[in-house]
Tab-separated table of C-alpha atoms in Angstrom:
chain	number	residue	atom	x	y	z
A	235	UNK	CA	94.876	70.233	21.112
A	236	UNK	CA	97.714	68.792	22.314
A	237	UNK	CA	100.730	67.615	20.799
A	238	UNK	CA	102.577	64.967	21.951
A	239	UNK	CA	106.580	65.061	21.252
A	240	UNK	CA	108.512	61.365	20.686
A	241	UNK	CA	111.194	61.072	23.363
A	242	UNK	CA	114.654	60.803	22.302
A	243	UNK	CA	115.399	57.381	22.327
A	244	UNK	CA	118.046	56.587	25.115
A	245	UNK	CA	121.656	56.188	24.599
A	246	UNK	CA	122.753	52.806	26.038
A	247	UNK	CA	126.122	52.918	28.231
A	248	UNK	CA	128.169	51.531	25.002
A	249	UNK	CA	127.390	54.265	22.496
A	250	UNK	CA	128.017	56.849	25.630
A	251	UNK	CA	131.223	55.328	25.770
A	252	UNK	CA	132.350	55.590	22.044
A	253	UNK	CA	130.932	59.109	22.326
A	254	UNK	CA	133.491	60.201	24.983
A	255	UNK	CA	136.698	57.928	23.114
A	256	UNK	CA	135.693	59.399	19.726
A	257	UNK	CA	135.812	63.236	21.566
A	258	UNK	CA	138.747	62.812	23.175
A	259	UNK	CA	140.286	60.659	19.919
A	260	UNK	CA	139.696	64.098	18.154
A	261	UNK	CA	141.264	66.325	20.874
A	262	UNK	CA	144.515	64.481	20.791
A	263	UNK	CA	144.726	64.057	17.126
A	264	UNK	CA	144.050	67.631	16.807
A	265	UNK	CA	147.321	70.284	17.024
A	266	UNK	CA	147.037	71.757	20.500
A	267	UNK	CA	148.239	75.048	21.535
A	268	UNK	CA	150.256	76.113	18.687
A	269	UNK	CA	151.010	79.635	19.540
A	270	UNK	CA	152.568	78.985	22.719
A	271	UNK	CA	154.647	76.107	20.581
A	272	UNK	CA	155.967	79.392	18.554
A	273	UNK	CA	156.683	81.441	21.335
A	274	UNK	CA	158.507	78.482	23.063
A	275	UNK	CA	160.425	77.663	19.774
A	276	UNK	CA	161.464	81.373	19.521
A	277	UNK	CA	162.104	82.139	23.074
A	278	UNK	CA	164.524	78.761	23.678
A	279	UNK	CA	166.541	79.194	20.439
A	280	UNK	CA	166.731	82.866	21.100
A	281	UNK	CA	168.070	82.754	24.367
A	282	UNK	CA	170.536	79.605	22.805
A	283	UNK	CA	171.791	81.466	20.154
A	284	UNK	CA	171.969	84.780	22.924
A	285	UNK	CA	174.740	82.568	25.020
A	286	UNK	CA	176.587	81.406	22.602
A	287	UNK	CA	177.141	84.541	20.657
A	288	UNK	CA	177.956	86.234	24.754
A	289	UNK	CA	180.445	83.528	25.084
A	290	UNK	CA	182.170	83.393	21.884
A	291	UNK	CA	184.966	85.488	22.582
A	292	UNK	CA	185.589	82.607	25.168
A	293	UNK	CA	184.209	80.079	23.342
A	294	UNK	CA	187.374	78.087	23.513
A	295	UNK	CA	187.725	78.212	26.543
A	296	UNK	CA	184.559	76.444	27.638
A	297	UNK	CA	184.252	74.129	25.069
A	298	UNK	CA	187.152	74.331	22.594
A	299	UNK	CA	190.852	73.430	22.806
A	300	UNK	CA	191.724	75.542	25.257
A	301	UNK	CA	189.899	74.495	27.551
A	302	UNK	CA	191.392	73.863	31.197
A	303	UNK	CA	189.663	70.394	30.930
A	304	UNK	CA	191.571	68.644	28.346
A	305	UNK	CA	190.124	66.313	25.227
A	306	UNK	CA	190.766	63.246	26.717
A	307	UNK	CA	189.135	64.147	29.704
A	308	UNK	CA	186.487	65.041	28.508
A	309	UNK	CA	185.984	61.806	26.179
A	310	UNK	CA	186.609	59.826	29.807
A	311	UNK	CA	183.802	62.389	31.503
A	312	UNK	CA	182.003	61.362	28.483
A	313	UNK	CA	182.110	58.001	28.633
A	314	UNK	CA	181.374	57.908	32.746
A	315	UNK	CA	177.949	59.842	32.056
A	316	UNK	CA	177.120	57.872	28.663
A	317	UNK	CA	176.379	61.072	27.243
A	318	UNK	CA	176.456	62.137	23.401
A	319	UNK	CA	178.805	65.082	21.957
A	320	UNK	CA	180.026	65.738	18.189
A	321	UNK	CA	182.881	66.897	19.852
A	322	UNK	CA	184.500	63.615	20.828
A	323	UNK	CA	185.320	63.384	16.986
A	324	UNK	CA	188.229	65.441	17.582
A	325	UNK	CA	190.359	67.614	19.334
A	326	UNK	CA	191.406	69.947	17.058
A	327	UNK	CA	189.956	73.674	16.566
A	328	UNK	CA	188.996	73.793	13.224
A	329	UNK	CA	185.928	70.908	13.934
A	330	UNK	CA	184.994	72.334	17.249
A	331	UNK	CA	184.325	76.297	15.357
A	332	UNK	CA	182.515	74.365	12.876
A	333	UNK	CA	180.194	72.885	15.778
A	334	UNK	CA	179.530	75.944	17.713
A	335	UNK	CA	178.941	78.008	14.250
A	336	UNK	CA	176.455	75.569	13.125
A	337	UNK	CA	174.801	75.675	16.505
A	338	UNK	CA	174.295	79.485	16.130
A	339	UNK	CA	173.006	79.037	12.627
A	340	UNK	CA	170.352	76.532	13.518
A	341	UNK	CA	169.370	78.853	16.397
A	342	UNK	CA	168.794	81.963	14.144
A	343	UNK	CA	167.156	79.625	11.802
A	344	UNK	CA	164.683	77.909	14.340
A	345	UNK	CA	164.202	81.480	15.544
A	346	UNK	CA	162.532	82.411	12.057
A	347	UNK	CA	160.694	79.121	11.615
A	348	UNK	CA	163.110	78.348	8.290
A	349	UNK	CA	163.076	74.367	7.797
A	350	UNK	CA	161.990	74.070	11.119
A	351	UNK	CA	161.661	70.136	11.693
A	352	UNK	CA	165.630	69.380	10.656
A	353	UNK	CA	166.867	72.975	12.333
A	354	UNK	CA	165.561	71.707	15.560
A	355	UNK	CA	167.361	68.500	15.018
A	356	UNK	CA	170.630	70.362	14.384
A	357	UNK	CA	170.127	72.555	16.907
A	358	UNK	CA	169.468	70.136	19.675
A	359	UNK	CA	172.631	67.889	18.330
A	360	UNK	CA	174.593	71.091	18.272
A	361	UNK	CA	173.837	72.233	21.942
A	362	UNK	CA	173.930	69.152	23.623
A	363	UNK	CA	177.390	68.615	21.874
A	364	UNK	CA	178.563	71.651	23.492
A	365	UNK	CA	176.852	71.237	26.678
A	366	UNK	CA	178.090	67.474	27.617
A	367	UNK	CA	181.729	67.897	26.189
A	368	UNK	CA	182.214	69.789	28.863
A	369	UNK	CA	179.496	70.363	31.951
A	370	UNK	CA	181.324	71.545	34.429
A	371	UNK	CA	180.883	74.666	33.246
A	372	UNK	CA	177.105	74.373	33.177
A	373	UNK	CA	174.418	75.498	36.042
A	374	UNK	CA	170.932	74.847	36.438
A	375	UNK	CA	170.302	77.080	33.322
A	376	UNK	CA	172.110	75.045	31.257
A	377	UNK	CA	170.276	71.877	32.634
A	378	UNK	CA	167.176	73.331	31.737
A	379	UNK	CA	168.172	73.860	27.883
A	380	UNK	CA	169.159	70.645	27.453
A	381	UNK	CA	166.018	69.264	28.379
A	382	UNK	CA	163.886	71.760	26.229
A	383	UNK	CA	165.985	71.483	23.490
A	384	UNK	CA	164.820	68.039	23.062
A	385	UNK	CA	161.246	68.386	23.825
A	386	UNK	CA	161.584	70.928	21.171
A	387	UNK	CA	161.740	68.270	18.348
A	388	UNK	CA	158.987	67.015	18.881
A	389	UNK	CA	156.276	69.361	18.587
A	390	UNK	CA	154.818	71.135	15.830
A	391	UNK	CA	156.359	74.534	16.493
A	392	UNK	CA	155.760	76.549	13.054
A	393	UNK	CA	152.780	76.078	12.225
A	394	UNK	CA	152.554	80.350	13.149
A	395	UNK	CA	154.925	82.926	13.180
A	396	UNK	CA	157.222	81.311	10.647
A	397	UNK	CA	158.359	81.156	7.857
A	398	UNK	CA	157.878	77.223	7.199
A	399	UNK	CA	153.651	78.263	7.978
A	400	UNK	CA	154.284	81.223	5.121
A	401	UNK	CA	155.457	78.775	2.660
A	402	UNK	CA	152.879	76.480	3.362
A	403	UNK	CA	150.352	78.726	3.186
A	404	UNK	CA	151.677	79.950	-0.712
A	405	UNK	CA	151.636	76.332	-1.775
A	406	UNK	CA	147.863	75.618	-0.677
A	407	UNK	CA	146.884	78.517	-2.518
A	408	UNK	CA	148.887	78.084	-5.613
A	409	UNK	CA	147.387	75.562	-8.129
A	410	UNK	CA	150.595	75.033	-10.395
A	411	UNK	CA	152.485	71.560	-9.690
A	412	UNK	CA	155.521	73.513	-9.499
A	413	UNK	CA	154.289	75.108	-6.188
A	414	UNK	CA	154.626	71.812	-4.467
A	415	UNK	CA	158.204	71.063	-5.224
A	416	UNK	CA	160.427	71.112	-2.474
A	417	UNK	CA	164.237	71.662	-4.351
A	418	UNK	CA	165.777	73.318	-1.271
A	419	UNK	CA	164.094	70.646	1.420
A	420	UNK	CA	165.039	67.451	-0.773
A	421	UNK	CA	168.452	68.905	-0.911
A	422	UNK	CA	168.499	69.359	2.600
A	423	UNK	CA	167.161	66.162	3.432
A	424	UNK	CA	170.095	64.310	1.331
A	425	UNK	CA	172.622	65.869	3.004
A	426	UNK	CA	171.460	65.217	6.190
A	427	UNK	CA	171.462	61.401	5.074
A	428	UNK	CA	174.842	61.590	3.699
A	429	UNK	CA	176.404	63.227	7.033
A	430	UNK	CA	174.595	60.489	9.174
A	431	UNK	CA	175.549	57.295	7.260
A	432	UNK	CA	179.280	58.855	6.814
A	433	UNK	CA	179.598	60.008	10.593
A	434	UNK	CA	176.874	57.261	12.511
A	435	UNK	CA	176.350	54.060	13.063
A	436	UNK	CA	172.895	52.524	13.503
A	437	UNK	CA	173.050	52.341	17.049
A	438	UNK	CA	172.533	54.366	20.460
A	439	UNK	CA	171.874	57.878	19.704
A	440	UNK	CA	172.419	57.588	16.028
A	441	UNK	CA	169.307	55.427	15.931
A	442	UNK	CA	167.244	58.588	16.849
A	443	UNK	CA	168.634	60.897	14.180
A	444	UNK	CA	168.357	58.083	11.722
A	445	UNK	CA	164.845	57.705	12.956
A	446	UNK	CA	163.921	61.359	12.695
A	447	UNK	CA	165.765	61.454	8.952
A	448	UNK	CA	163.474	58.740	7.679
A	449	UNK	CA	160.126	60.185	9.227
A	450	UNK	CA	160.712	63.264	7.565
A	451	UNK	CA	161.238	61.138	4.117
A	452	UNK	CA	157.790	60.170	4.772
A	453	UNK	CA	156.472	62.689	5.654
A	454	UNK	CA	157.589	64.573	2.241
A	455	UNK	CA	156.589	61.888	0.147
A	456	UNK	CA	152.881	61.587	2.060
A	457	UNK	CA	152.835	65.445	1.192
A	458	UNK	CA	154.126	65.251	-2.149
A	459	UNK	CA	152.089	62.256	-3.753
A	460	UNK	CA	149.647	61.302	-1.488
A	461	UNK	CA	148.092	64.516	0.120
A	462	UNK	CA	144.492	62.987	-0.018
A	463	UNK	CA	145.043	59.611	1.150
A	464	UNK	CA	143.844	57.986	4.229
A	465	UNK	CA	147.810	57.403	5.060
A	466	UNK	CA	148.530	60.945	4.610
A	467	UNK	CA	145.884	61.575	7.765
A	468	UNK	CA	146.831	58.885	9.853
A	469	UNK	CA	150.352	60.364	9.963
A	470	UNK	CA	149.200	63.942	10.286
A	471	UNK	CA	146.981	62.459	13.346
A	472	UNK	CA	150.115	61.102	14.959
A	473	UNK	CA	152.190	63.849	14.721
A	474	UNK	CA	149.863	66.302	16.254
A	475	UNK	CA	149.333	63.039	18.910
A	476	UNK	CA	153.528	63.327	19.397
A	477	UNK	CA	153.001	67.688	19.478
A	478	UNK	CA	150.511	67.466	21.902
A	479	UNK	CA	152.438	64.855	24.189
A	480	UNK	CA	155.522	66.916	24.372
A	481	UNK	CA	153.900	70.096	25.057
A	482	UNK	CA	152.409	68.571	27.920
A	483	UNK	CA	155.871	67.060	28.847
A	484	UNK	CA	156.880	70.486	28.711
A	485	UNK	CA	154.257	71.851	30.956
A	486	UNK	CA	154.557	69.305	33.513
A	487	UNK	CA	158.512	69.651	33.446
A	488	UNK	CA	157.686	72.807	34.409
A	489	UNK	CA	155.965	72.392	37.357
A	490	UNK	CA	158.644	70.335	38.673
A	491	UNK	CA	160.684	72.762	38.545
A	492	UNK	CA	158.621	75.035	40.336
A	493	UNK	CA	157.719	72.379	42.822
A	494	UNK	CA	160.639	70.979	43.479
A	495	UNK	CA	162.296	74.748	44.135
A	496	UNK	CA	159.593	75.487	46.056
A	497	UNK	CA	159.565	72.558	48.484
A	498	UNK	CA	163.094	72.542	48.668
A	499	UNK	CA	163.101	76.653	49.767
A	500	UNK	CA	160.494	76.071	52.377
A	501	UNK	CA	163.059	73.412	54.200
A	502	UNK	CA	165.670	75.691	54.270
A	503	UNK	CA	166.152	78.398	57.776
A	504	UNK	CA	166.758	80.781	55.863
A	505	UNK	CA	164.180	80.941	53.562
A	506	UNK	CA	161.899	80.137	57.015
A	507	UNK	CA	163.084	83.071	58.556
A	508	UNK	CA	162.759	85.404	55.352
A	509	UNK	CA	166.602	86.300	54.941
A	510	UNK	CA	168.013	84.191	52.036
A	511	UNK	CA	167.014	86.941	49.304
A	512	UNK	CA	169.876	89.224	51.708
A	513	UNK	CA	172.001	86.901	51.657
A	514	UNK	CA	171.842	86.727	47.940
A	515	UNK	CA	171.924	90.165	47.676
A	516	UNK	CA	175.409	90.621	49.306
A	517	UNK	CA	177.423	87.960	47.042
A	518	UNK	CA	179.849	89.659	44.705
A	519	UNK	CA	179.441	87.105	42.279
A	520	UNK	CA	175.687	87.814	41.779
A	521	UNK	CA	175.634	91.816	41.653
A	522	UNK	CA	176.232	92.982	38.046
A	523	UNK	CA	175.061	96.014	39.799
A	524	UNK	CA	176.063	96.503	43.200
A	525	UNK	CA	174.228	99.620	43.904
A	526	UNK	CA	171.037	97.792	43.143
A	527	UNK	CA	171.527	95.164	45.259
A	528	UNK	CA	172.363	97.383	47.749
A	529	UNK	CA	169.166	99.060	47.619
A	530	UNK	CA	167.286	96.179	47.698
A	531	UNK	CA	169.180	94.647	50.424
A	532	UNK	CA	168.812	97.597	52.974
A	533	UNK	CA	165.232	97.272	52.850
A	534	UNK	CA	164.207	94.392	55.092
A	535	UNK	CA	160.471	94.645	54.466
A	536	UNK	CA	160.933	93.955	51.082
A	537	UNK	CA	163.416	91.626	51.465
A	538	UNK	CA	161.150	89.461	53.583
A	539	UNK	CA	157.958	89.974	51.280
A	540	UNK	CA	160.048	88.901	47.746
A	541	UNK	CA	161.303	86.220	49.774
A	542	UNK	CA	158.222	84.682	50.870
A	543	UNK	CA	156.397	85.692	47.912
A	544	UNK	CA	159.004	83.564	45.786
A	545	UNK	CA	158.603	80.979	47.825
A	546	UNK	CA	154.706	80.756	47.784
A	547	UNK	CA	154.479	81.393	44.041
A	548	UNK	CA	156.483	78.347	42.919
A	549	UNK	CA	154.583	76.249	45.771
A	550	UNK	CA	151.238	77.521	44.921
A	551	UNK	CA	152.026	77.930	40.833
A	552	UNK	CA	151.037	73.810	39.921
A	553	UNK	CA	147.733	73.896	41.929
A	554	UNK	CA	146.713	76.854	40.265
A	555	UNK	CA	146.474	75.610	36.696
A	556	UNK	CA	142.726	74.825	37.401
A	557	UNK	CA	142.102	78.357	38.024
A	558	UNK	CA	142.623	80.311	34.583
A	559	UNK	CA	142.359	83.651	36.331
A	560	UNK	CA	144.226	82.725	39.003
A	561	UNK	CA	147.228	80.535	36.910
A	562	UNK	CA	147.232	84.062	34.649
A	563	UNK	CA	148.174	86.205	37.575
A	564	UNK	CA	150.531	83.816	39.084
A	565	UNK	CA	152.524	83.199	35.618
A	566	UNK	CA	152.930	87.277	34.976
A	567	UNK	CA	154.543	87.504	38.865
A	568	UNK	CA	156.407	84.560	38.005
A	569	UNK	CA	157.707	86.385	34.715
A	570	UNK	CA	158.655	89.471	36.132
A	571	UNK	CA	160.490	87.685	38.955
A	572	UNK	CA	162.212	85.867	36.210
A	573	UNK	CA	162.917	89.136	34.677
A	574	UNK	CA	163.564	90.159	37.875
A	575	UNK	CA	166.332	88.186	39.040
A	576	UNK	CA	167.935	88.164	35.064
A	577	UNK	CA	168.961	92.119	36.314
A	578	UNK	CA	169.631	92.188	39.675
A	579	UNK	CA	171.582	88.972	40.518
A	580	UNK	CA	172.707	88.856	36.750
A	581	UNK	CA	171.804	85.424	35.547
A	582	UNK	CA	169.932	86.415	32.501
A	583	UNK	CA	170.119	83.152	30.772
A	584	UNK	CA	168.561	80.524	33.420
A	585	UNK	CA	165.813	83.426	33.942
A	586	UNK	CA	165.298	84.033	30.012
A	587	UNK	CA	165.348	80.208	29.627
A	588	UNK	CA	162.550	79.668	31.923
A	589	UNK	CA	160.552	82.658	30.615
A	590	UNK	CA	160.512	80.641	27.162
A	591	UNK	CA	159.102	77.556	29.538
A	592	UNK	CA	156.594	79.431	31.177
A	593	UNK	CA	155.380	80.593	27.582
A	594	UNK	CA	153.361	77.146	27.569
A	595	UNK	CA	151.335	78.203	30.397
A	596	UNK	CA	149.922	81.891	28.067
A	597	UNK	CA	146.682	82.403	27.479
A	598	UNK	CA	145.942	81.948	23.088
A	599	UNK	CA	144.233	85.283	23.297
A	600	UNK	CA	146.597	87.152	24.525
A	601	UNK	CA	149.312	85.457	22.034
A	602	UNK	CA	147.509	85.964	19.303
A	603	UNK	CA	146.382	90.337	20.357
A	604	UNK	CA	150.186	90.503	20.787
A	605	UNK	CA	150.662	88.403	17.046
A	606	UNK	CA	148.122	90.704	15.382
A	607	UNK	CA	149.492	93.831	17.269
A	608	UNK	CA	153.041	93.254	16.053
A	609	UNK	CA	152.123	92.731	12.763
A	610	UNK	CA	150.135	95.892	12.320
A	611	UNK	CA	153.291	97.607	13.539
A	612	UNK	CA	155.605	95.765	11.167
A	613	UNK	CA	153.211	96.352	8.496
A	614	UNK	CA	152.736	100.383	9.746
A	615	UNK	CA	156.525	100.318	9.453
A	616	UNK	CA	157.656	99.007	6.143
A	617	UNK	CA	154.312	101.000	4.533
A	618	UNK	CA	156.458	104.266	6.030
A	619	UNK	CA	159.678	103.068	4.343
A	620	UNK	CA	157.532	102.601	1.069
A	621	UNK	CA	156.240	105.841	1.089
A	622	UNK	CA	158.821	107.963	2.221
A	623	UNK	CA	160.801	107.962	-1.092
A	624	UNK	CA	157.482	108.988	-2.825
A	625	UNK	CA	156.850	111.984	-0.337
A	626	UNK	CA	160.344	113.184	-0.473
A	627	UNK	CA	160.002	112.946	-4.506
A	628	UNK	CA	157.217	115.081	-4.068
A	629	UNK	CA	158.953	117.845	-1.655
């Protein structure tokens, strides 16, 4: 006997259509890639906080009152470029070492994941303080922070790995009202107000700290007495909307870069002919270690292939991203290059900066073998340090 089976009844073109908005309505609203946000937020504020405790025995000099360009022209440099610097306050040293200190602090802080959403802030107000008071100094490296630093706001970058995601996680599983007090945040919160409306106006750049303060009001107060609300999702949804968006800013930043290095190398004779790595090689300014670059610059083969093969990578790196295998081998040349050119031509800083950019571009399974990995070790470790008293007891 047989059975006959009811056909599905067709989907008209309409419900197709909701289908496909109401997928990719969840993908956006839902908090993409959030280990390579960690590794990004630790990598850039490491390698800020790196520079600025390398230059503080000339921190002065760079950016301070001894600097060869002098306060007032830097306030007229400031005011040709419209750019925005805590640092035009005053002249005087005691304001600029509170500046720079702060700036380390939020970096070490951001680094740990400790009140990560008004640390980023600081630290991006901090840096690009330094940075436009006085950017002659600056190179491509320092370009490159700038940027990141403010992409950095705006994405959810401790939800893992810090210590913001540890707290959280102790307040969802603690059932006492107490647990969902915030002393130390509303504290910091109110200060932050009180420094803006004594030091800002509501205009220009101002307007964006002001409008950053009173997001994070609401978003406390959504957390705090309206978890289960319809309100309280709606402004989750957007800020994982906002996350994803500036991670994919980031990501496409990138490949700028890359590109427009890349296209730029291939018009240049030297780079045609395969000789602008020697050339490179043999400038006193870029040899930290002049026997290395000796080395390398007596061998032409390999002169010619690392010149070429830098060339092709950042050309070929964009068009790869379809290709997982192939966008996986690509990003670890690109890395050790990076690493690369941080020893031997001594710019550790632009290299180190765009190692924390290229971070984006990991695979989540390898982020999260190295995550586990590391915390077995830590975990190995400080078990050791517990038991060691009670061995020694026992000898």
């Amino acid at each position: 006997m047989n059975t006959v089976t009811p056909e599905a009844p067709r989907r008209s073109v309409m419900d197709r259509i909701r289908e496909s908005i109401a997928r990719w309505a969840r993908l956006a609203c839902t908090t993409r890639a959030p280990y390579q946000a960690a590794v990004f937020r630790i990598g850039l504020a490491l390698v800020i906080a790196a520079f600025l405790l390398r230059e503080w025995p000339h921190r002065r000099v760079l950016y301070g009152d001894r600097s060869p360009l002098s306060y007032d022209m830097a306030l007229e440099l400031g005011r040709m470029n419209e750019s925005f610097s805590l640092l035009s306050w005053s002249g005087g040293r005691a304001w600029f070492e509170i500046v720079y200190t702060l700036t380390i602090a939020a970096a070490l802080a951001v680094v740990v994941g400790w009140r990560t959403r008004t640390m980023c802030v600081v630290l991006m107000v901090g840096t690009m303080s330094l940075e436009n008071h006085n950017p002659l100094t600056g190179d491509g490296g320092d370009n490159i922070i700038r940027i990141m630093v403010i992409y950095l706001v705006f994405t959810r970058c401790a939800q893992v790995w810090s210590l913001d995601a540890r707290r959280a996680s102790r307040s969802a599983d603690a059932t006492h009202p107490a647990s969902h007090q915030d002393i130390t945040g509303v504290a910091l919160w109110v200060a932050t107000g009180l420094f803006l409306s004594l030091a800002f106006g509501p205009t220009g750049w101002p307007l964006v700290l002001w409008t950053l303060w009173g997001v994070q009001g609401v978003w406390w107060a959504a957390n705090r007495w309206f978890r289960e609300t319809e309100g309280r999702a709606l402004l989750d949804a957007g800020a994982s909307m906002l996350h994803n968006a500036a991670m994919l800013t980031i990501a496409v930043q990138v490949c700028l870069i890359y590109s427009t290095a890349g296209w730029n190398k291939v018009q240049g004779s030297r780079w045609q002919e395969g000789s602008a790595l020697h050339y490179a090689l043999n400038l006193e300014y870029f040899a930290p270690f002049p026997w290395l670059s000796a080395l390398l610059a007596a061998n032409a083969v390999v002169v010619v292939l690392l010149t070429y093969g830098t060339v092709i990578v950042q050309v070929a790196f964009p068009f790869t991203l379809g290709n997982r295998k192939v966008k996986n081998v690509l990003l670890a040349v690109m890395i050790l290059e990076h690493l690369g050119i941080s020893v031997v031509l001594g710019i550790p800083f632009l290299s180190l900066g765009m190692v924390a950019c290229d971070a984006v571009f990991l695979p989540t399974a390898f982020l999260v073998w190295c995550g586990a990995r590391c915390t077995g070790m830590a975990r190995r470790a400080l078990a050791g340090r517990g038991a060691l008293p009670k061995a020694a007891a026992t000898a």
